[in-house]
Amino acid sequence: MTTLAPTQPLTPSERRIAQHVIKGLDAREIAAATQLKPNTVYSTLRTVRWKLACPERCSLAVVAHRLLDFGQITAPTPQRSAPDLSPEQISLLKAATEHTVPLDIALAAGLAPADLRAALDQLLADTGAKDTTELVVLAHSWQLLPANQAAQGKRSGAPR
């Protein structure tokens, strides 16, 4: 386990790519939208992950969370109000902001690994999110996640 390192500000070009992550685009979709080569987008995303102290090869949901949590990008204004989520769903949401591997998400959320897919599908349905990245962005828009959760973990030295 590692502790979070301080983040570094993104360059304007990194910020443009990061905005597309917040919009829910994957690397190939970002390349098409920006007319950049896929390798350029992958390289930029690798740099963004490093600057945000994200785990190597983490999901774009984790990247989106860090972008929003550290204020590198501002959360969009929600188009609908936040649904009522159970404490278990909030726990799953938080686990999805920090982990990429399904087993790690399940363990962090206190779920049996076999129950993760159904619980995540239900959470996506309840929030109207198409995927985990959109779920994280919506959660930030609805202020369901504590402000600067990652920075608080960094200051307290909490393991990740």
C-alpha positions in Angstrom: 0.0 0.0 0.0 1.1 3.5 -0.8 0.2 6.9 0.4 -0.9 9.6 -2.0 1.7 12.0 -3.2 1.0 15.7 -3.7 -0.6 16.4 -7.1 0.9 18.7 -9.7 -1.1 21.1 -11.8 -2.1 20.0 -15.3 -0.9 21.8 -18.4 -3.6 23.3 -20.6 -3.3 20.4 -23.1 -3.6 17.9 -20.2 -6.6 19.8 -18.9 -8.3 19.6 -22.3 -7.9 15.8 -22.4 -9.0 15.6 -18.8 -12.2 17.5 -19.7 -13.0 14.6 -22.1 -12.5 12.1 -19.3 -15.1 14.0 -17.2 -17.4 13.8 -20.2 -17.1 10.0 -20.1 -15.0 9.4 -23.2 -12.4 6.7 -23.3 -8.9 7.2 -24.8 -9.9 6.2 -28.4 -13.0 8.5 -28.2 -10.8 11.3 -26.9 -8.4 10.8 -29.8 -11.3 11.0 -32.3 -12.8 14.1 -30.6 -9.5 15.9 -30.4 -8.1 14.7 -33.7 -5.0 13.5 -31.8 -3.2 10.2 -32.3 -4.3 7.5 -29.9 -0.7 7.2 -28.7 -0.7 10.9 -27.8 -3.8 10.5 -25.8 -2.6 7.4 -24.0 0.7 9.2 -23.2 -1.1 12.3 -21.9 -3.4 10.1 -19.8 -0.4 8.4 -18.3 1.1 11.8 -17.4 -2.2 12.9 -15.9 -2.4 9.8 -13.8 1.2 10.4 -12.6 0.5 14.1 -11.8 -2.7 13.1 -9.8 -0.8 10.3 -8.0 -3.2 7.7 -9.4 -2.2 4.1 -9.5 -0.6 3.1 -12.8 -3.3 1.9 -15.3 -6.1 2.7 -13.0 -9.6 3.1 -14.5 -10.8 6.4 -15.9 -13.3 6.5 -13.0 -10.4 6.8 -10.6 -8.8 9.4 -12.8 -12.1 11.4 -12.9 -12.5 11.2 -9.2 -9.0 12.6 -8.6 -9.5 15.3 -11.2 -12.6 16.5 -9.4 -11.4 15.8 -5.9 -8.2 17.8 -6.3 -10.0 20.6 -8.1 -8.1 20.1 -11.4 -11.5 20.1 -13.1 -14.8 21.5 -11.9 -17.7 19.1 -11.6 -20.5 19.8 -14.1 -23.8 21.1 -12.8 -26.1 18.1 -12.3 -29.1 17.9 -14.7 -31.2 16.0 -12.1 -31.3 15.8 -8.3 -29.4 13.1 -6.4 -31.2 9.9 -5.7 -31.5 8.5 -2.2 -28.7 6.0 -1.9 -28.2 3.5 0.9 -25.1 3.5 3.1 -24.0 0.3 1.3 -24.4 2.1 -2.1 -22.3 5.1 -0.8 -19.7 2.6 0.3 -19.6 1.0 -3.1 -19.4 4.4 -4.8 -16.4 5.4 -2.6 -14.7 2.1 -3.4 -15.2 2.7 -7.1 -13.4 6.0 -6.8 -10.3 4.5 -5.4 -10.0 1.0 -7.0 -10.0 -0.5 -10.4 -9.8 -4.2 -9.8 -13.2 -5.7 -9.1 -12.0 -7.8 -6.2 -10.5 -4.6 -4.6 -13.7 -2.7 -5.2 -15.8 -5.5 -3.6 -13.5 -5.8 -0.6 -13.4 -2.0 0.0 -17.2 -1.9 -0.2 -17.6 -4.8 2.1 -19.2 -7.0 -0.5 -18.7 -10.6 -1.5 -16.9 -10.6 -4.8 -19.7 -12.6 -6.4 -22.2 -9.8 -5.4 -20.2 -6.9 -6.9 -21.6 -6.9 -10.4 -25.2 -7.0 -9.3 -24.6 -4.3 -6.7 -22.8 -2.1 -9.2 -25.5 -2.6 -11.8 -28.1 -1.6 -9.3 -26.2 1.5 -8.3 -25.8 2.5 -12.0 -29.5 2.0 -12.5 -30.5 4.0 -9.4 -28.3 6.9 -10.4 -29.0 6.8 -14.2 -25.3 6.5 -14.9 -24.2 4.6 -18.0 -20.8 3.5 -16.5 -18.6 3.9 -13.4 -16.9 7.1 -14.8 -20.2 8.8 -15.2 -21.3 7.6 -11.8 -18.2 9.2 -10.2 -18.8 12.5 -12.1 -22.5 12.5 -11.1 -21.6 11.8 -7.4 -19.2 14.8 -7.4 -21.9 16.9 -9.0 -24.4 15.9 -6.4 -21.8 16.3 -3.6 -22.2 12.8 -2.4 -18.5 12.4 -1.9 -16.7 14.3 0.9 -14.8 17.3 -0.4 -11.2 16.6 -1.2 -11.5 13.0 0.1 -8.2 12.1 -1.5 -6.3 15.0 0.0 -7.7 14.2 3.4 -6.3 10.7 3.0 -3.0 12.1 2.0 -2.8 14.4 5.0 -3.7 11.7 7.4 -1.2 9.3 5.9 -4.0 6.8 5.3 -2.9 3.8 3.2 -4.4 3.3 -0.2 
